mmCIF file of C-alpha atoms in Angstrom:
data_model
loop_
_atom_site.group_PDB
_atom_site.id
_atom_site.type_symbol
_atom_site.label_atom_id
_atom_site.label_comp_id
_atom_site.label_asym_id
_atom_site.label_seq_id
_atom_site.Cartn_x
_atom_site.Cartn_y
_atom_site.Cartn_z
ATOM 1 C CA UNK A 1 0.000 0.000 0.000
ATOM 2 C CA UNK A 2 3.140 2.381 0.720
ATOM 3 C CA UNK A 3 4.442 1.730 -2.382
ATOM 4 C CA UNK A 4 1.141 2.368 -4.233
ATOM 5 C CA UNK A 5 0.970 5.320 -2.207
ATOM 6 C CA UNK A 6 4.096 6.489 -3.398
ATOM 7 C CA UNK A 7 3.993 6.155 -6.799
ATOM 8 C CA UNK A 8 0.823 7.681 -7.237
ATOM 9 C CA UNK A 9 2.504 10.937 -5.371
ATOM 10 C CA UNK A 10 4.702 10.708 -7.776
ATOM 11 C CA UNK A 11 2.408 10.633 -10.779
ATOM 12 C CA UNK A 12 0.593 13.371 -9.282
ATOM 13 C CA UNK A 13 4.084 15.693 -9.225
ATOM 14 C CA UNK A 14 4.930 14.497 -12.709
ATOM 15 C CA UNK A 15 2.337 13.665 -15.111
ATOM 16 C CA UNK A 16 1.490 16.184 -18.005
ATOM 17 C CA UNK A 17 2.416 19.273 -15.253
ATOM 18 C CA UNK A 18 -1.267 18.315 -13.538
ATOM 19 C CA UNK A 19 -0.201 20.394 -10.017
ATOM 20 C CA UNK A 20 0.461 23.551 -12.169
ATOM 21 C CA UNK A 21 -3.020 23.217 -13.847
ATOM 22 C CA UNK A 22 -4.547 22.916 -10.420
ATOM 23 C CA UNK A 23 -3.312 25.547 -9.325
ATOM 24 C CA UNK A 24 -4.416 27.768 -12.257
ATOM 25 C CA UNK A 25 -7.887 26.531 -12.350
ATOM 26 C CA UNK A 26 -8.345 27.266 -8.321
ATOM 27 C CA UNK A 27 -7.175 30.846 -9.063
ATOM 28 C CA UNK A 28 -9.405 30.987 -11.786
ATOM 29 C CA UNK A 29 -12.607 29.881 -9.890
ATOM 30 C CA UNK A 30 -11.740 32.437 -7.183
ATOM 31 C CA UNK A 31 -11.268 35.169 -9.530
ATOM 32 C CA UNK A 32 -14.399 34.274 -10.801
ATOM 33 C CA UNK A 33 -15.636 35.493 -8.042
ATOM 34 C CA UNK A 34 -14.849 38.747 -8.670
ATOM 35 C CA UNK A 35 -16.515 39.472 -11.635
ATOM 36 C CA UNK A 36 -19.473 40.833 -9.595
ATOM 37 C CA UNK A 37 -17.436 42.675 -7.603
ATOM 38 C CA UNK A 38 -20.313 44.787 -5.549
ATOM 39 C CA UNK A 39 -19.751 42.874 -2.562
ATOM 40 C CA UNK A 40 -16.099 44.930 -2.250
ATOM 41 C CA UNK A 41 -17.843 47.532 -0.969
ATOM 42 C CA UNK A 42 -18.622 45.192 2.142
ATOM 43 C CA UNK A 43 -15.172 44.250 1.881
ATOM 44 C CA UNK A 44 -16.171 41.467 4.697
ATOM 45 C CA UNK A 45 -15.484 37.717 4.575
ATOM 46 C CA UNK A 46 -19.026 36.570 4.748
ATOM 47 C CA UNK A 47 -19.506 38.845 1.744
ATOM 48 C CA UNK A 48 -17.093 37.150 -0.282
ATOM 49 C CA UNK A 49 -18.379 33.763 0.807
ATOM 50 C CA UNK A 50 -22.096 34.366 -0.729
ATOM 51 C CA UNK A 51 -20.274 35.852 -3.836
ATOM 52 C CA UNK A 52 -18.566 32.873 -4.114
ATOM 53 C CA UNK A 53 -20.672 30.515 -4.071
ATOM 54 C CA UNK A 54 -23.187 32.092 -6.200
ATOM 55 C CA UNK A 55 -20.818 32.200 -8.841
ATOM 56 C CA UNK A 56 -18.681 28.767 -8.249
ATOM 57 C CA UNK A 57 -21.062 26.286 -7.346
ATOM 58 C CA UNK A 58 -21.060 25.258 -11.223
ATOM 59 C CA UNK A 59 -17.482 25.293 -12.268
ATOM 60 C CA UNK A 60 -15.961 23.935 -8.548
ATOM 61 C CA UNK A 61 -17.760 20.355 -9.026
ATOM 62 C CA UNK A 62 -16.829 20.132 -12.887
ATOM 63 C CA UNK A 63 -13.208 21.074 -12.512
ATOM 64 C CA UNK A 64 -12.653 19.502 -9.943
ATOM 65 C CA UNK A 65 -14.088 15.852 -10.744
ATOM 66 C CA UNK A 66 -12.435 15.886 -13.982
ATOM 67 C CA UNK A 67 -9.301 17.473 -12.819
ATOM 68 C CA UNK A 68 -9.299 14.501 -10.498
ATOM 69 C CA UNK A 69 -10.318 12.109 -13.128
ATOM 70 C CA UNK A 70 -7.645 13.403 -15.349
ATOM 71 C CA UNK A 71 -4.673 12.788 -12.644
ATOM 72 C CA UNK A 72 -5.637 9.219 -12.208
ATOM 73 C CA UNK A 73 -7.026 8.624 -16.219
ATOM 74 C CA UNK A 74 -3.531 10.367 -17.778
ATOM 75 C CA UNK A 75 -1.793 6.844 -16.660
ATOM 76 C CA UNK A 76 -4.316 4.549 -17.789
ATOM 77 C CA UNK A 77 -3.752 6.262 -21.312
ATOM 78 C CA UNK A 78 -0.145 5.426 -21.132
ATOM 79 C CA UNK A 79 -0.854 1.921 -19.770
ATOM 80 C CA UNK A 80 1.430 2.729 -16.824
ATOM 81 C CA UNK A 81 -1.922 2.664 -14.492
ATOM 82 C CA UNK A 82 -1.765 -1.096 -15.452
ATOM 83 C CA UNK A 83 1.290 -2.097 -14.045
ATOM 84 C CA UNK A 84 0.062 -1.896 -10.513
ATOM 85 C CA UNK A 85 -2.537 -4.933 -11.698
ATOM 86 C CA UNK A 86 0.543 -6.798 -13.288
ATOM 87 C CA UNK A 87 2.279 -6.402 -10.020
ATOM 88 C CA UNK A 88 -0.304 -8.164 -8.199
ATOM 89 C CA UNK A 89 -2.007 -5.748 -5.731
ATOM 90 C CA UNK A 90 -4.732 -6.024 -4.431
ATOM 91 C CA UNK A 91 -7.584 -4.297 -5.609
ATOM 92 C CA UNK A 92 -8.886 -2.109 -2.499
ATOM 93 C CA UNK A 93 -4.926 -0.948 -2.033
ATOM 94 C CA UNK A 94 -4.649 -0.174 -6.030
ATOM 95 C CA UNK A 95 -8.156 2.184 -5.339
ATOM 96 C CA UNK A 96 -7.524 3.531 -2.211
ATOM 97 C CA UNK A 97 -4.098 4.277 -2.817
ATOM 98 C CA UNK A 98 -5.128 6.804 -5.562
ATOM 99 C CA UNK A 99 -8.111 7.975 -3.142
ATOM 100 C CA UNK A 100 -5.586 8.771 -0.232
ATOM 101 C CA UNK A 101 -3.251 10.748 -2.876
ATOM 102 C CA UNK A 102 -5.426 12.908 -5.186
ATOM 103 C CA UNK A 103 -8.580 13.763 -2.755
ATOM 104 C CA UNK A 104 -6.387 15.073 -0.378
ATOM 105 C CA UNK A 105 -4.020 17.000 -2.807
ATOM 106 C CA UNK A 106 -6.738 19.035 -4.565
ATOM 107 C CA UNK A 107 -8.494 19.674 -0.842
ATOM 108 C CA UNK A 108 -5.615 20.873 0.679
ATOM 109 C CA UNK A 109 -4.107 22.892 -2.230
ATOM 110 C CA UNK A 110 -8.186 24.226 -2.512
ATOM 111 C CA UNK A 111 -8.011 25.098 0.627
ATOM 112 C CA UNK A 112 -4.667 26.573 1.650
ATOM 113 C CA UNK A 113 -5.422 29.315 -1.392
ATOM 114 C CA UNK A 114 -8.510 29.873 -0.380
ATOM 115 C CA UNK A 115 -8.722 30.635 3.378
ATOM 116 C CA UNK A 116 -5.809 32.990 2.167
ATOM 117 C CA UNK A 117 -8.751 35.077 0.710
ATOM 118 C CA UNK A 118 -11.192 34.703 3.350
ATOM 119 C CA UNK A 119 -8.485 35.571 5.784
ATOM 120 C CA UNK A 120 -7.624 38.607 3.900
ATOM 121 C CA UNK A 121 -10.970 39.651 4.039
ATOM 122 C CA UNK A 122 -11.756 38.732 7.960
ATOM 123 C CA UNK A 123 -8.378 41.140 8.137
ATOM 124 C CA UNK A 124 -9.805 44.086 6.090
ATOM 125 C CA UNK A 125 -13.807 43.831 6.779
ATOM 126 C CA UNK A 126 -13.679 41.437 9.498
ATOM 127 C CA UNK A 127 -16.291 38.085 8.936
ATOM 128 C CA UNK A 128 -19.330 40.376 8.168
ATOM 129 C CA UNK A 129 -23.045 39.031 9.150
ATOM 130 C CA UNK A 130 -22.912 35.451 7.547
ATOM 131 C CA UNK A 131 -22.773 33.309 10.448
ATOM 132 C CA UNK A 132 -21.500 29.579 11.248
ATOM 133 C CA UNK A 133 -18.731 30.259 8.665
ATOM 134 C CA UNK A 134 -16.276 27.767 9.802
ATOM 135 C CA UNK A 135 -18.707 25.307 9.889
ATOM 136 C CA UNK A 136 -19.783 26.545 5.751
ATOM 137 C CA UNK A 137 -15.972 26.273 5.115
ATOM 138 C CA UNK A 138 -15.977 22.556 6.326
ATOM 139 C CA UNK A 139 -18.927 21.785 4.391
ATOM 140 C CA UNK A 140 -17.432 23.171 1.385
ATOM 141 C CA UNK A 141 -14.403 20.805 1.952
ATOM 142 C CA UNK A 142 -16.389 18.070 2.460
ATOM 143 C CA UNK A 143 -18.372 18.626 -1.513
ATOM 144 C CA UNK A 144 -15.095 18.955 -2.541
ATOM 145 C CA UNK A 145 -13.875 15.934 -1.432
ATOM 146 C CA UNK A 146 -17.130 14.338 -3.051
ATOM 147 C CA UNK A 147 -16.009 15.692 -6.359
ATOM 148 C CA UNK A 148 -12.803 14.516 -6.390
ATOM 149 C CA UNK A 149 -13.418 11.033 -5.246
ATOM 150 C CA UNK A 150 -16.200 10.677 -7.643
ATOM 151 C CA UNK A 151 -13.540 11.937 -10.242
ATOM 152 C CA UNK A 152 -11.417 9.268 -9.413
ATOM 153 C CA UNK A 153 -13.303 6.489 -8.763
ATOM 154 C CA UNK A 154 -15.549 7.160 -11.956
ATOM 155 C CA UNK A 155 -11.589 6.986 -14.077
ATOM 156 C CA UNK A 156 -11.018 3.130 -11.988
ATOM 157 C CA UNK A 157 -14.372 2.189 -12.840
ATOM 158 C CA UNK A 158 -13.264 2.265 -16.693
ATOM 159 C CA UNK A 159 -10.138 2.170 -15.933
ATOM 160 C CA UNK A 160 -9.012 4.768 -19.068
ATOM 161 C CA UNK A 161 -9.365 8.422 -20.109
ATOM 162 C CA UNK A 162 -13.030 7.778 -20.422
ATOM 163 C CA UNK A 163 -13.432 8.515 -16.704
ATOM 164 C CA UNK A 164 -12.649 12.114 -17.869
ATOM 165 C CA UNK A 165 -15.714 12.497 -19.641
ATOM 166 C CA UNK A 166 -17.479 10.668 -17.573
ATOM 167 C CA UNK A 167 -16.557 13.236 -14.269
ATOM 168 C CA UNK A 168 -17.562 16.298 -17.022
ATOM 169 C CA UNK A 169 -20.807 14.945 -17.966
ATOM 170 C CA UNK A 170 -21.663 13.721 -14.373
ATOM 171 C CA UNK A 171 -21.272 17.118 -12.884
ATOM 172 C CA UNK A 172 -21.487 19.745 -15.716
ATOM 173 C CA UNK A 173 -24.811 18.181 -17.711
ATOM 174 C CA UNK A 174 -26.420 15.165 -15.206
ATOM 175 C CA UNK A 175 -26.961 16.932 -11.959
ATOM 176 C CA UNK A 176 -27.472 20.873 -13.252
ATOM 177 C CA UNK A 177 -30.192 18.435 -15.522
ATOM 178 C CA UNK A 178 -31.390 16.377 -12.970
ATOM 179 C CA UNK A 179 -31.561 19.236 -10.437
ATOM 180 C CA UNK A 180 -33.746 21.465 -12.663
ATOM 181 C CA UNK A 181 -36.236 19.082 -13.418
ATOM 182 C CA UNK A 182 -36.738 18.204 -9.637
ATOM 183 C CA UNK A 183 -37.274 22.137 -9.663
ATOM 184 C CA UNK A 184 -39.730 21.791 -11.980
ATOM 185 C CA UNK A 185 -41.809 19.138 -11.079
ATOM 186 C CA UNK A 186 -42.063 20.235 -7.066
ATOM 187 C CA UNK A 187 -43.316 23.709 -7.778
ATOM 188 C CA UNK A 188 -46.245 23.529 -6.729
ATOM 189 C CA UNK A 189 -44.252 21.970 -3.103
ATOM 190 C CA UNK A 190 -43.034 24.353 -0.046
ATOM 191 C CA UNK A 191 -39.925 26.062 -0.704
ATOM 192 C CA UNK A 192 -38.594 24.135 2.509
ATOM 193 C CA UNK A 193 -39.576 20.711 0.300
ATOM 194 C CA UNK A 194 -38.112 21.495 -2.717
ATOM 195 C CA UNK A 195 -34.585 22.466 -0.908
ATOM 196 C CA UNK A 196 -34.368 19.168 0.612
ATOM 197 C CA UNK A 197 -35.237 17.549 -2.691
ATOM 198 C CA UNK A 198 -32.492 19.559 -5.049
ATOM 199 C CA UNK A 199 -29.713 19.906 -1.840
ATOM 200 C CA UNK A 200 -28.992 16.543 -2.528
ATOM 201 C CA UNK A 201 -27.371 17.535 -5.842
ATOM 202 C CA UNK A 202 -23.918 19.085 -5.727
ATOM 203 C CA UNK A 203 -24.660 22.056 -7.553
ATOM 204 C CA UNK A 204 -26.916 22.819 -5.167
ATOM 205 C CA UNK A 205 -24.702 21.971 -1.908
ATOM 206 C CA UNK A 206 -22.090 24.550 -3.249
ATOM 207 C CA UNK A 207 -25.165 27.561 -3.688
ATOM 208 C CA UNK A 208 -27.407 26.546 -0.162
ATOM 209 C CA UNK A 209 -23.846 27.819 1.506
ATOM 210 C CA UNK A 210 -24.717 30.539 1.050
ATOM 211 C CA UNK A 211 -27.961 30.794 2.554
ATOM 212 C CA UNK A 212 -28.741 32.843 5.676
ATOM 213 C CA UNK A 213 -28.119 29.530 8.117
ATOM 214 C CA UNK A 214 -27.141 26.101 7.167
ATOM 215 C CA UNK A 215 -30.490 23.777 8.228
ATOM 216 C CA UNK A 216 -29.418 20.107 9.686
ATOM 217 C CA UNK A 217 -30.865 18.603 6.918
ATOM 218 C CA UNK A 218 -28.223 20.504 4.449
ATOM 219 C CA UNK A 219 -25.820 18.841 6.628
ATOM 220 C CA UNK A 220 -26.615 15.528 6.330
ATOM 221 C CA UNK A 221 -27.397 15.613 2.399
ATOM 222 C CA UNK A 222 -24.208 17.006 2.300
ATOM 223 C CA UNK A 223 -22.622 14.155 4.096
ATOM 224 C CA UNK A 224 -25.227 10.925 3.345
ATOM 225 C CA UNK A 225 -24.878 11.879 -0.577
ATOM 226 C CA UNK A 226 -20.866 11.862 -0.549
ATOM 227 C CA UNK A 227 -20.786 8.497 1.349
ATOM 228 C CA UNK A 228 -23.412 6.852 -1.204
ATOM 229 C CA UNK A 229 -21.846 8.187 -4.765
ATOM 230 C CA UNK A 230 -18.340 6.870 -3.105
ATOM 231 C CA UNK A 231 -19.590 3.593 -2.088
ATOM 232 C CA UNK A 232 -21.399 2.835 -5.455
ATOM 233 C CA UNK A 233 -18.484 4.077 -7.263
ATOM 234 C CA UNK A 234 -16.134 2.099 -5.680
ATOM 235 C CA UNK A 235 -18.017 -1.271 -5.664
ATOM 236 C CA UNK A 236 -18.438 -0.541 -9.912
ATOM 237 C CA UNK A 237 -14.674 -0.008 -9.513
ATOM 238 C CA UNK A 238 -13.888 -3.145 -7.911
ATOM 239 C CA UNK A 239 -15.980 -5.291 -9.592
ATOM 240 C CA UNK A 240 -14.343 -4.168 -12.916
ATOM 241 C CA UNK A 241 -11.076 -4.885 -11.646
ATOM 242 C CA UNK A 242 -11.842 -8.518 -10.326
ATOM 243 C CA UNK A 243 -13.146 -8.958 -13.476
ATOM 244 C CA UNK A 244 -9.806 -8.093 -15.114
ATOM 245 C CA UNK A 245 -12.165 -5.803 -17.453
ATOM 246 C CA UNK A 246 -9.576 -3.024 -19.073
ATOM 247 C CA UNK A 247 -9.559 -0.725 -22.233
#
């Protein structure tokens, strides 16, 4: 497992420049942010937050799932990502090993650029009227550790590139789809119903953020709905590779 561990750090460090990429699209989606830029005159964190996730909660689950698909797909291209199965690992070390590597990489790296920015802000406006922020920040980490191991799990379930498009349509066409029509068919439902129906969708974890308080039932969607597109993806994963099924 510490070898598999190892070698996908090193992947990560040096395949196709991958780290540099990250770190340009996370800039990107938090200068995004900043194309409205009438909450400066707040100049608070919690101002920033809403901002943000009003204008992220699209492009944070589709570059991130495929950025992650793309770290883990890139070597399946090659056919290096098969010489881990040649070698004979097991199957949960050969996923898990790429779990433990990329999730946490494009977290952290997420992360340590953005509290930058929210610290800046707490510094300059202070944290502003939004309430249980640090609890919206962890919440935030937690979708975007949904993304990512959905990214990679959805590359070791076909174990090739195809997991790339898989991660885009997932996140950038299925659940902005799938979300609207539940929209749609529940208007004539509370607002309080429909929230509970569409929060389930990642789209819509990323925007509810941003809402005035963050209900218990956000919470658990938040956490129930990572734990159940993991475990599904993973299974689909495993089977595939006990059933020596490759591209």
């Amino acid at each position: 497992m510490n070898r598999l561990i190892k070698a996908e750090w090193f992947r990560a460090r040096k395949s196709s420049g991958l780290l540099k990429w990250l770190f340009i699209v996370i800039l990107i989606i938090i200068a995004v942010t900043f194309l409205d830029a009438s909450f400066i005159d707040d100049n608070s964190a919690s101002s920033f937050f809403m901002q943000f996730v009003l204008n992220t909660s699209v492009f944070i689950p589709f570059f991130f799932s495929v950025l992650a698909a793309a770290f883990v797909g890139i070597p399946y291209n090659n056919k290096t990502g098969l010489y881990e199965v040649m070698a004979g690992n097991k199957i949960s070390s050969i996923i898990l090993s790429k779990l433990v590597v990329v999730a946490p990489v494009i977290t952290f790296a997420f992360f340590a650029i953005f509290t930058v920015v929210i610290g800046i802000f707490c510094g300059i406006g202070g944290q502003g009227e939004l309430g249980q922020l640090p609890l919206r920040l962890l919440l935030l980490a937690v979708v975007t550790i949904h993304v990512t191991i959905t990214g990679v799990l959805m590359t070791t379930a076909t174990r090739s590139p195809v997991g790339i498009v898989l991660a885009f349509l997932r996140f950038a066409v299925f659940d902005s789809a799938i979300s609207l029509w539940v929209n749609i068919l529940m208007q004539n439902r509370t607002s309080e119903e429909i929230n509970k129906a569409i929060n389930w969708f990642v789209t819509s974890h990323v925007m509810a953020l941003g809402a005035e308080t963050i209900p218990t039932y956000l919470i658990v969607e938040i956490i129930v709905s990572t734990i159940i597109e993991g475990v599904v993806w993973y299974v689909i994963s495993y089977i595939g590779f006990k059933k020596k099924k490759f591209a």
